[in-house]
Each structure stands twice: as C-alpha cells, then as structure tokens.
Amino acid sequence: MAVIEGTLLLYLLACFASVGQFLFGYDQGVLAGILVNNHWLETFNHPSETIQGFVVSIFLLGAWVTSYIAPWFMDNLGRRWTIEIGSLVFIVGGILQTVSVTLVQILFGRLIAGFGIGFLSTVVPVYMAELSRAHNRGRVTVAGMSINMFGYACSGFIDYGFTYIDGEWSWRGPLLLQCVFAVILAVGCFILPESPRFLVKKGNVDRATAVLARLYGKDESDEGVQKERQDIVNAVNYEAALGQASWKEMFTTMRRRSIISIMVQALAQLSGINIVTYYAPKMYERVLGAGRMPILMAGFTALAYFVGALVAIFLVDRAGRRKLFMAGSCFMVIWLILMGVFNKYDMGLTSSILVIAFTMIYVFTFGCSWACVGWLYPAEIFPLRARAKGMSLAVSSNWLCNFAVGLWTPELLVKIQWATYIFYMAFCAVSFVLVYLFFVETKGKSLEEIDEAFGDVNHANINEGDEEPSIDIKQTDEKKNPV
C-alpha cells in the first residue's frame, strides 16, 4: 500500500472502505430475488405479504438502532475501528440468515446484520469525506458510495444464477456470499489509514500529517499538505474550545443542519426507490409472469442503477449537489407517473416492455442524483465536533423511512396497485421544493469553509499568528493507534 499514494490511493481507499456499502446494496437486492424463490417460500411456509415485508424491514430497524450508537464508537475508537466492528457484527447476522430454518431465525439473523450495516452506513460516508480534498470530495465520496449500487447489481445476477440450483442452496448460496464480502472488509480494515481529522482531534498531528502527505502524493513539508494540516488544527482548536457537540445542541445551535440531514435521507427513501430495490422481481412478475425472467430483468434494472451512480461521479463536482437533487426529483416525477400509467392500462407485451423500460430509466435517474449524493451531503455539512452525531441523524432517518417503506410497500402494491407509483411521485415533487428553498451548495468548499456557509466562525482566524496548535496536541504511541 505504501507504494500507492495521491489520488489513486484516495480512490482505492474509498472503494475498499465502501465494501460496507456493497454489503448494504447486496443485501437489498439479494432478498428481492429470494422473496420469489419457491424453495425459500416452501421452507418458510409461504409467508404472507405482510410477513415478507417484515422480513425485509427488520434489517432496516436493526440498522436504525445502531446508527444512534455508532457516533460514540467513531469519536472514541476512530473511523477505522468502527468499520471493523460493523463488519464483524454483519458476519454473525449473515451466517444466521444462511442457516435459518424458521422465520424467527431468519428474522433474528437479519436484525443482527442490520446492526452491522447501521455502523457501516454511518461511518463510511464520514470516513471518505474526511479523507478527501475540497476539489474532489464529491467524486471520491460518490465513487465509494456507488459501490452500494454495484452490490445491488451483483445480487440480482447472483440470484438469477442460483435459480439453476434445485434445492435450498438456491437461496442459501446468495446469503452465504454476503458473509464472504464482509470477511474481506474485516481483514482489509487493518491496512486502512485513520482519518487525519480524527487523528488531530486525538492529538496525533504528526501521524495526521503523514496520512495527508500520502493522500496528496507529496512530502510532508509540501505547502498544500501543511495548509490543510493547519486548517484542520484550527478547526479542532475552535471546536475543542466549544467542547463535544451534545444532542441538545444538534437541535438548537445546529438545528438547520440537523433538519437538512434528516430531510435528505428521508426524501431519498420516500422517492419510491425501494419499490424497485426490494420488490423488483415481484413487480415484474405482474407483467412477465412467474419464472426466471423477472429475476433476470431485476438484475438488468440493478445494472442501470449502478450506471447512474457512475455518471454521478462525473457530475457531482461539476453540476453541484443542489442541481443534481432538483434535476433528479423533477425527472423522477415524470418516470413514476409513466410507470403508474403503464401498470394501470394493460396493452399486452407493450405494457410489459414500457414498465421495464421506465423502471430502468427511473433507477438510472435516482442513481445519478439522490442515491449517492444523498449520502455525501450530510457527511459534508457538519463541523468535526458534530459530524458523527450529524451523520447519525441522517442515517437513522434513512433507516426509519426505509423500514416504513419496506413494510408498507407490499400492501400498497396489492391494495392500490398502480397508484403506489403516484403516491411516491408526490414525495419527489415535495423534495424538489424543499431542496430549492433550504439546501446550501457545498461544491468546491472545504469542510471548514462549509461551516462558514452556515454562518459559523472562520476557523482560520482562531489561531491567527500562531505557528503551532494552541491546544494540547501530543504524540501517542503508534503501536496503540497505527496509521
């Protein structure tokens, strides 16, 4: 790893750390195919639509719980060790799902796996945002988050491949594979560097400088490295004077940021994307009939989702966050209306083709906009002292809305059918208005400059004239906290 530095190192770290997001995307997609697997249905005595919705959503409830305790681990153990803990917890849950023979067992396994994803989904966006620089933070973070969609795409084709196995391993096999990916992440954590901002916060300025130098691909004495080091130290000095952010402060001093972070994740989930991510094969069964074809088409839909996320990598630091949010909401209103129309009116094969086509266009649009940028944005807008708690609020909003959508969508598809798409379309229209009125553009700004955009004190003025940090910054044993 030492021979790799600069931008290449940054992208590699983002992608590797985002194996945690891969696990989330994979788990979303893999269960979608399993829900229409006859062997799975027979093993669990053909559970009702409501029970199936609960099997999906209890995973999200588990993630919601740990998203609240993850900040303590992030602020005390560091970003890297929080990723390690999340990986290990997920492995336990994945094994339990694989060996389940009763609904209670698979529900328990999914709950524990959700605990692991709650850690990972909270820490990974913060970790990537803190490793990145202002000019490429959007691209790096979105590149890492696109791994979520890659995991989702992989799960669709893996589900399809396992349909050729006759027996229980047609659904146990895909569940076991997620444990393999989690083991890779757990082992790889030992070569990840810690966040330089966390290191400075803990007094390890020299080690933080070494990490920054590797990320810049420059010597530690480089002007850019030293400037960023000093910016981080100034911010830490200022925040140390204020003390650690309390939960009360999150809804007083930082109320605007907290509300925005909650909104961005809630609106993303209420855009209707989980109709597709959790239930694409069931949707396609309505127009294609039972069999392998709905699972295969769900795989191609997931691939369109991933391609959209790749496009977002090139747009996020050019178009900016606000424009991508608003454009995505506007286009999704159109696609959801068309999806509803062609689900309502049966035109035979034509309806089937149009439903699948507009579903793919819809998920591509979501991938270009809300899918990845919705995770980047809340990781950017909080100061260091509140970043872990701020991301926790965003992620808990994600999981709570995700839980609700996963629970009620099967019933909506049965009871109001095509109108389900119109229901979610309304939320897309609302999201356009809210982004336009309340969201701040963060493109091209350092994490410290974003504080100023929200009206915070200019950190650069805190230690004006000081050559060295004013707080008690000391070196610690490198064996205790290796880079």
Coordinates of C-alpha atoms in Angstrom, one line a residue:
M1 CA 0.0 0.0 0.0
A2 CA 3.0 2.3 0.7
V3 CA 3.9 2.5 -3.0
I4 CA 0.4 3.8 -3.8
E5 CA -0.3 7.5 -3.0
G6 CA -2.1 10.6 -4.1
T7 CA -5.4 10.4 -6.0
L8 CA -5.1 6.7 -6.8
L9 CA -4.7 5.9 -3.1
L10 CA -7.7 8.1 -2.3
Y11 CA -10.0 6.3 -4.8
L12 CA -8.8 2.9 -3.8
L13 CA -9.4 3.6 -0.1
A14 CA -12.9 5.0 -0.9
C15 CA -13.8 1.9 -2.9
F16 CA -12.4 -0.5 -0.3
A17 CA -14.0 1.1 2.7
S18 CA -17.2 1.1 0.7
V19 CA -17.4 -2.6 0.8
G20 CA -19.6 -1.8 3.7
Q21 CA -22.0 -0.1 1.3
F22 CA -21.6 -3.0 -1.1
L23 CA -23.0 -5.2 1.7
F24 CA -26.0 -2.9 2.1
G25 CA -26.7 -2.9 -1.6
Y26 CA -26.2 -6.6 -1.9
D27 CA -28.5 -7.4 0.9
Q28 CA -31.2 -5.2 -0.5
G29 CA -31.1 -6.9 -3.9
V30 CA -30.4 -10.4 -2.8
L31 CA -33.6 -10.6 -0.7
A32 CA -35.7 -9.3 -3.7
G33 CA -34.8 -12.4 -5.6
I34 CA -35.2 -14.7 -2.7
L35 CA -38.8 -13.5 -2.0
V36 CA -39.9 -15.1 -5.3
N37 CA -37.8 -18.2 -4.8
N38 CA -40.1 -21.3 -4.5
H39 CA -37.7 -23.2 -2.3
W40 CA -37.4 -20.2 0.2
L41 CA -41.2 -19.9 0.2
E42 CA -41.6 -23.6 0.9
T43 CA -39.0 -23.6 3.7
F44 CA -40.9 -20.8 5.5
N45 CA -44.4 -22.0 4.7
H46 CA -45.3 -19.3 2.1
P47 CA -45.3 -16.2 4.4
S48 CA -47.9 -13.6 3.7
E49 CA -47.1 -10.3 2.0
T50 CA -47.1 -8.6 5.4
I51 CA -44.6 -11.1 6.9
Q52 CA -42.4 -10.8 3.8
G53 CA -42.4 -7.0 4.3
F54 CA -41.3 -7.6 7.9
V55 CA -38.5 -9.9 6.8
V56 CA -37.3 -7.1 4.6
S57 CA -37.7 -4.3 7.0
I58 CA -36.4 -5.7 10.3
F59 CA -32.9 -5.5 8.8
L60 CA -33.5 -1.7 8.4
L61 CA -34.8 -1.5 12.0
G62 CA -31.6 -3.0 13.3
A63 CA -29.6 -0.5 11.2
W64 CA -31.7 2.3 12.7
V65 CA -30.8 1.3 16.2
T66 CA -27.0 1.1 15.8
S67 CA -26.9 4.4 13.8
Y68 CA -27.5 6.1 17.1
I69 CA -24.7 4.4 19.0
A70 CA -22.2 4.5 16.1
P71 CA -21.1 8.1 16.9
W72 CA -19.7 7.0 20.3
F73 CA -17.5 4.4 18.6
M74 CA -16.5 6.9 15.8
D75 CA -15.5 9.6 18.3
N76 CA -13.8 7.3 20.8
L77 CA -12.3 4.4 18.8
G78 CA -12.0 6.1 15.4
R79 CA -13.5 5.7 12.0
R80 CA -11.4 2.6 11.0
W81 CA -12.3 0.5 14.1
T82 CA -16.0 1.4 13.7
I83 CA -15.8 -0.1 10.2
E84 CA -14.2 -3.2 11.7
I85 CA -16.9 -3.6 14.3
G86 CA -19.6 -3.2 11.7
S87 CA -18.1 -5.9 9.6
L88 CA -17.8 -8.4 12.4
V89 CA -21.4 -7.9 13.5
F90 CA -22.6 -8.3 9.9
I91 CA -20.8 -11.6 9.5
V92 CA -22.7 -13.0 12.5
G93 CA -26.0 -11.9 11.1
G94 CA -25.2 -13.2 7.6
I95 CA -24.3 -16.7 9.0
L96 CA -27.6 -16.8 10.9
Q97 CA -29.6 -16.0 7.8
T98 CA -27.8 -18.6 5.8
V99 CA -28.5 -21.5 8.2
S100 CA -32.1 -20.4 9.1
V101 CA -34.9 -23.0 9.0
T102 CA -37.6 -20.9 10.8
L103 CA -38.9 -17.4 10.4
V104 CA -37.8 -16.5 13.9
Q105 CA -34.2 -17.5 13.0
I106 CA -34.1 -15.6 9.7
L107 CA -35.7 -12.5 11.3
F108 CA -33.0 -12.6 14.1
G109 CA -30.2 -13.0 11.6
R110 CA -31.5 -10.1 9.5
L111 CA -31.8 -7.9 12.7
I112 CA -28.1 -8.6 13.6
A113 CA -27.0 -8.0 10.0
G114 CA -28.9 -4.7 10.2
F115 CA -26.9 -3.8 13.4
G116 CA -23.7 -4.2 11.4
I117 CA -24.9 -2.1 8.5
G118 CA -26.0 0.6 10.9
F119 CA -22.4 1.0 11.9
L120 CA -21.0 0.8 8.4
S121 CA -23.5 3.2 6.8
T122 CA -22.9 5.8 9.5
V123 CA -19.1 5.7 9.4
V124 CA -18.2 5.1 5.8
P125 CA -19.5 8.4 4.3
V126 CA -17.8 10.4 7.1
Y127 CA -14.6 8.5 6.6
M128 CA -14.5 9.1 2.9
A129 CA -15.5 12.8 3.2
E130 CA -12.7 13.3 5.8
L131 CA -10.0 11.7 3.6
S132 CA -10.9 13.7 0.5
R133 CA -9.9 17.2 -0.5
A134 CA -12.3 20.0 -1.4
H135 CA -11.9 19.8 -5.2
N136 CA -12.6 16.1 -5.4
R137 CA -14.5 15.3 -2.2
G138 CA -17.8 14.8 -4.2
R139 CA -16.2 12.5 -6.8
V140 CA -14.3 10.4 -4.2
T141 CA -17.3 10.0 -1.9
V142 CA -19.8 9.3 -4.7
A143 CA -17.3 6.8 -6.2
G144 CA -17.2 5.0 -2.9
M145 CA -21.0 5.1 -2.4
S146 CA -21.6 3.8 -6.0
I147 CA -20.3 0.5 -4.6
N148 CA -23.7 0.2 -2.9
M149 CA -25.3 0.1 -6.3
F150 CA -22.6 -2.3 -7.6
G151 CA -23.5 -4.6 -4.7
Y152 CA -27.2 -4.3 -5.6
A153 CA -26.4 -5.1 -9.3
C154 CA -24.3 -8.1 -8.4
S155 CA -27.0 -9.6 -6.1
G156 CA -29.5 -9.6 -9.0
F157 CA -27.4 -11.6 -11.3
I158 CA -26.2 -13.9 -8.5
D159 CA -29.8 -14.6 -7.6
Y160 CA -30.5 -15.4 -11.2
G161 CA -27.5 -17.7 -11.4
F162 CA -28.6 -19.6 -8.3
T163 CA -32.0 -20.3 -9.7
Y164 CA -30.4 -23.1 -11.8
I165 CA -29.6 -24.9 -8.5
D166 CA -32.5 -27.1 -7.5
G167 CA -32.9 -27.1 -3.7
E168 CA -32.4 -24.9 -0.6
W169 CA -29.0 -23.7 -1.8
S170 CA -30.7 -21.7 -4.5
W171 CA -31.4 -19.2 -1.7
R172 CA -28.8 -20.1 0.9
G173 CA -26.0 -19.7 -1.5
P174 CA -26.6 -16.0 -2.2
L175 CA -27.0 -15.3 1.5
L176 CA -23.7 -17.1 2.3
L177 CA -21.8 -15.0 -0.2
Q178 CA -22.5 -11.8 1.7
C179 CA -20.5 -13.2 4.6
V180 CA -17.5 -13.7 2.3
F181 CA -17.6 -10.0 1.3
A182 CA -17.9 -9.0 5.0
V183 CA -14.8 -11.1 5.9
I184 CA -12.8 -9.3 3.1
L185 CA -13.7 -5.9 4.6
A186 CA -12.9 -7.0 8.2
V187 CA -9.5 -8.3 7.2
G188 CA -8.8 -5.3 5.0
C189 CA -9.5 -2.8 7.8
F190 CA -6.1 -3.4 9.2
I191 CA -4.5 -1.6 6.2
L192 CA -6.8 1.4 6.1
P193 CA -5.3 4.7 7.4
E194 CA -7.2 6.5 10.1
S195 CA -9.0 9.8 9.3
P196 CA -6.5 12.7 9.7
R197 CA -9.2 14.8 11.3
F198 CA -9.8 12.2 13.9
L199 CA -6.0 11.8 14.5
V200 CA -5.6 15.6 15.1
K201 CA -8.6 15.6 17.4
K202 CA -6.8 12.9 19.5
G203 CA -3.6 14.9 19.4
N204 CA -1.7 12.8 16.8
V205 CA -0.7 15.7 14.5
D206 CA 2.4 14.1 13.1
R207 CA 0.6 11.0 12.1
A208 CA -2.2 13.0 10.6
T209 CA 0.3 15.0 8.5
A210 CA 1.8 11.7 7.3
V211 CA -1.7 10.5 6.2
L212 CA -2.3 13.8 4.4
A213 CA 1.0 13.6 2.6
R214 CA 0.2 10.1 1.3
L215 CA -3.2 11.3 0.1
Y216 CA -1.7 14.3 -1.6
G217 CA 1.2 12.3 -3.0
K218 CA 3.6 14.9 -1.7
D219 CA 6.2 15.4 1.0
E220 CA 5.0 16.3 4.5
S221 CA 6.6 19.7 4.0
D222 CA 4.6 20.5 0.9
E223 CA 2.7 23.8 1.1
G224 CA -0.7 22.2 0.3
V225 CA -0.2 19.4 2.9
Q226 CA 0.8 22.0 5.6
K227 CA -2.1 24.3 4.7
E228 CA -4.7 21.5 5.1
R229 CA -3.0 20.4 8.3
Q230 CA -3.2 23.9 9.7
D231 CA -6.8 24.3 8.6
I232 CA -7.7 21.0 10.4
V233 CA -5.8 22.0 13.5
N234 CA -7.5 25.4 13.6
A235 CA -10.9 23.8 13.3
V236 CA -10.0 21.3 16.1
N237 CA -8.8 24.2 18.3
Y238 CA -12.0 26.0 17.8
E239 CA -14.2 23.0 18.4
A240 CA -12.1 21.9 21.4
A241 CA -12.9 25.3 22.9
L242 CA -16.6 24.7 22.4
G243 CA -16.5 21.1 23.6
Q244 CA -18.1 18.0 22.1
A245 CA -21.5 18.7 20.5
S246 CA -24.4 17.4 22.6
W247 CA -27.6 16.0 21.2
K248 CA -29.4 19.1 22.6
E249 CA -27.0 21.3 20.6
M250 CA -27.8 19.4 17.4
F251 CA -31.4 20.7 17.6
T252 CA -30.5 24.2 18.8
T253 CA -27.3 25.7 17.5
M254 CA -27.1 23.3 14.6
R255 CA -30.8 22.9 14.1
R256 CA -30.7 23.9 10.4
R257 CA -28.1 21.4 9.5
S258 CA -29.8 18.6 11.5
I259 CA -33.1 19.2 9.8
I260 CA -31.5 19.2 6.4
S261 CA -29.6 16.0 7.1
I262 CA -32.8 14.3 8.3
M263 CA -34.7 15.6 5.3
V264 CA -32.2 14.5 2.6
Q265 CA -32.2 10.9 3.7
A266 CA -36.0 10.8 4.3
L267 CA -36.8 12.3 0.9
A268 CA -34.4 9.8 -0.8
Q269 CA -36.2 6.8 0.7
L270 CA -39.7 8.3 0.1
S271 CA -38.9 8.9 -3.6
G272 CA -40.1 5.3 -4.2
I273 CA -36.7 3.7 -5.0
N274 CA -37.3 0.8 -2.6
I275 CA -40.3 -0.3 -4.7
V276 CA -37.6 -1.4 -7.1
T277 CA -34.7 -2.3 -4.8
Y278 CA -36.7 -4.7 -2.6
Y279 CA -39.5 -5.7 -4.8
A280 CA -38.4 -5.5 -8.5
P281 CA -38.9 -9.3 -9.2
K282 CA -42.4 -9.1 -7.6
M283 CA -43.2 -6.0 -9.7
Y284 CA -42.0 -7.8 -12.9
E285 CA -44.0 -10.9 -12.1
R286 CA -47.1 -8.8 -12.5
V287 CA -46.3 -8.1 -16.2
L288 CA -44.0 -11.1 -17.1
G289 CA -45.4 -13.9 -15.1
A290 CA -43.6 -16.2 -12.7
G291 CA -40.2 -17.8 -13.5
R292 CA -36.6 -16.8 -14.0
M293 CA -37.3 -13.8 -16.3
P294 CA -38.5 -11.4 -13.6
I295 CA -35.2 -12.1 -11.6
L296 CA -33.1 -11.6 -14.7
M297 CA -34.9 -8.3 -15.6
A298 CA -34.4 -7.2 -11.9
G299 CA -30.6 -7.8 -12.5
F300 CA -30.5 -5.5 -15.5
T301 CA -32.5 -2.9 -13.6
A302 CA -29.9 -3.0 -10.9
L303 CA -27.2 -2.6 -13.5
A304 CA -29.0 0.6 -14.8
Y305 CA -28.9 1.8 -11.1
F306 CA -25.2 1.3 -10.9
V307 CA -24.5 3.0 -14.3
G308 CA -26.4 6.0 -12.9
A309 CA -24.2 6.1 -9.9
L310 CA -21.1 6.1 -12.2
V311 CA -22.5 9.0 -14.1
A312 CA -22.9 10.9 -10.7
I313 CA -19.2 10.6 -10.1
F314 CA -18.5 12.9 -13.1
L315 CA -21.5 15.3 -12.4
V316 CA -21.3 15.9 -8.6
D317 CA -18.3 18.3 -8.7
R318 CA -19.4 19.9 -11.9
A319 CA -23.1 20.4 -11.6
G320 CA -23.1 20.6 -7.8
R321 CA -25.3 19.0 -5.2
R322 CA -28.4 21.2 -5.4
K323 CA -28.8 20.9 -9.1
L324 CA -28.4 17.1 -9.1
F325 CA -31.0 16.8 -6.3
M326 CA -33.5 19.0 -8.1
A327 CA -33.0 17.6 -11.6
G328 CA -33.3 14.1 -10.2
S329 CA -36.6 14.9 -8.4
C330 CA -38.0 16.6 -11.5
F331 CA -37.3 13.6 -13.8
M332 CA -38.4 11.0 -11.3
V333 CA -41.8 12.7 -11.1
I334 CA -42.2 12.1 -14.8
W335 CA -40.9 8.5 -14.7
L336 CA -43.1 7.5 -11.8
I337 CA -46.2 8.8 -13.5
L338 CA -45.4 6.8 -16.6
M339 CA -44.7 3.7 -14.6
G340 CA -48.1 4.1 -12.9
V341 CA -49.9 4.6 -16.2
F342 CA -48.4 1.5 -17.9
N343 CA -49.1 -0.6 -14.8
K344 CA -52.8 0.5 -14.9
Y345 CA -53.5 0.0 -18.6
D346 CA -52.9 -3.5 -20.0
M347 CA -51.6 -3.3 -23.5
G348 CA -50.1 -6.8 -23.5
L349 CA -46.4 -7.1 -24.4
T350 CA -46.2 -3.3 -25.0
S351 CA -47.1 -2.6 -21.4
S352 CA -44.5 -5.1 -20.1
I353 CA -41.8 -3.5 -22.2
L354 CA -42.7 0.0 -21.2
V355 CA -43.0 -0.8 -17.5
I356 CA -39.5 -2.4 -17.5
A357 CA -38.0 0.4 -19.7
F358 CA -39.3 3.3 -17.5
T359 CA -38.3 1.4 -14.3
M360 CA -34.8 1.2 -15.6
I361 CA -34.8 4.9 -16.6
Y362 CA -36.2 5.8 -13.2
V363 CA -33.5 3.9 -11.2
F364 CA -30.8 5.3 -13.5
T365 CA -32.1 8.8 -12.7
F366 CA -32.1 8.1 -8.9
G367 CA -28.5 6.7 -9.3
C368 CA -27.4 9.9 -10.9
S369 CA -28.8 12.1 -8.2
W370 CA -30.2 11.1 -4.8
A371 CA -28.6 7.6 -4.5
C372 CA -25.0 8.7 -3.8
V373 CA -25.3 12.5 -3.3
G374 CA -27.8 11.9 -0.6
W375 CA -25.1 10.1 1.5
L376 CA -22.4 12.7 0.6
Y377 CA -24.3 15.8 1.6
P378 CA -25.0 15.1 5.3
A379 CA -21.4 14.0 5.7
E380 CA -20.2 17.4 4.5
I381 CA -22.4 19.9 6.3
F382 CA -21.4 19.3 9.9
P383 CA -18.3 20.5 11.7
L384 CA -15.9 17.9 13.0
R385 CA -17.2 18.1 16.6
A386 CA -20.7 17.2 15.4
R387 CA -20.0 15.2 12.3
A388 CA -20.6 11.8 13.8
K389 CA -23.8 12.8 15.5
G390 CA -25.0 14.6 12.4
M391 CA -24.4 11.6 10.2
S392 CA -26.1 9.5 12.8
L393 CA -29.3 11.7 12.4
A394 CA -29.2 11.3 8.7
V395 CA -28.6 7.6 8.7
S396 CA -31.3 7.0 11.3
S397 CA -33.7 9.0 9.2
N398 CA -32.7 6.7 6.2
W399 CA -33.3 3.5 8.2
L400 CA -36.6 4.6 9.8
C401 CA -38.1 5.7 6.4
N402 CA -36.5 2.6 4.8
F403 CA -38.2 0.4 7.4
A404 CA -41.6 2.1 6.9
V405 CA -41.3 1.8 3.0
G406 CA -40.2 -1.8 3.2
L407 CA -43.1 -2.7 5.5
W408 CA -45.9 -0.9 3.7
T409 CA -44.9 -1.3 0.0
P410 CA -46.1 -4.9 -0.4
E411 CA -49.5 -4.0 0.9
L412 CA -49.7 -0.9 -1.3
L413 CA -48.8 -2.9 -4.4
V414 CA -51.7 -5.3 -3.5
K415 CA -54.3 -2.8 -2.4
I416 CA -53.8 0.4 -4.6
Q417 CA -51.6 -1.2 -7.2
W418 CA -50.6 1.3 -9.9
A419 CA -51.4 4.3 -7.6
T420 CA -48.4 3.2 -5.5
Y421 CA -46.2 5.0 -8.1
I422 CA -48.3 8.2 -7.9
F423 CA -48.0 8.1 -4.1
Y424 CA -44.2 8.1 -4.3
M425 CA -44.3 10.7 -7.1
A426 CA -45.8 13.2 -4.8
F427 CA -42.8 12.9 -2.4
C428 CA -40.5 13.6 -5.4
A429 CA -42.4 16.8 -6.1
V430 CA -42.1 17.9 -2.5
S431 CA -38.4 17.1 -2.4
F432 CA -37.8 19.5 -5.4
V433 CA -39.3 22.4 -3.5
L434 CA -37.5 21.6 -0.2
V435 CA -34.1 21.4 -1.9
Y436 CA -34.7 24.7 -3.7
L437 CA -35.7 26.5 -0.5
F438 CA -33.4 25.1 2.1
F439 CA -30.3 23.3 0.8
V440 CA -26.9 25.0 0.7
E441 CA -24.5 24.3 -2.2
T442 CA -21.3 22.7 -0.9
K443 CA -19.5 22.1 -4.2
G444 CA -15.8 23.1 -4.2
K445 CA -15.8 24.1 -0.5
S446 CA -13.5 22.6 2.1
L447 CA -15.3 21.0 5.2
E448 CA -14.1 24.1 7.2
E449 CA -15.4 26.5 4.5
I450 CA -18.8 24.8 4.6
D451 CA -19.0 25.8 8.3
E452 CA -18.8 29.4 7.2
A453 CA -21.5 28.9 4.6
F454 CA -23.8 28.0 7.5
G455 CA -22.6 31.1 9.4
D456 CA -20.0 29.6 11.7
V457 CA -16.9 31.3 12.9
N458 CA -14.0 31.3 10.4
H459 CA -11.6 28.7 11.8
A460 CA -8.6 30.4 10.1
N461 CA -8.9 33.3 12.4
I462 CA -8.9 31.3 15.6
N463 CA -5.2 30.9 15.8
E464 CA -4.2 33.9 13.7
G465 CA -0.4 34.4 14.1
D466 CA 0.2 31.1 15.8
E467 CA 2.8 28.9 14.3
E468 CA 1.8 25.8 16.4
P469 CA -1.6 24.5 17.6
S470 CA -2.8 26.2 20.7
I471 CA -4.5 23.1 22.2
D472 CA -2.5 20.4 24.0
I473 CA -1.6 18.2 21.0
K474 CA 0.7 15.4 21.9
Q475 CA 2.1 12.4 20.2
T476 CA 0.8 9.0 21.2
D477 CA 2.2 5.5 20.9
E478 CA 2.0 4.5 17.2
K479 CA 1.6 0.9 18.2
K480 CA -1.6 1.8 20.0
N481 CA -3.1 3.7 17.0
P482 CA -1.3 2.6 13.8
V483 CA -1.8 4.7 10.7

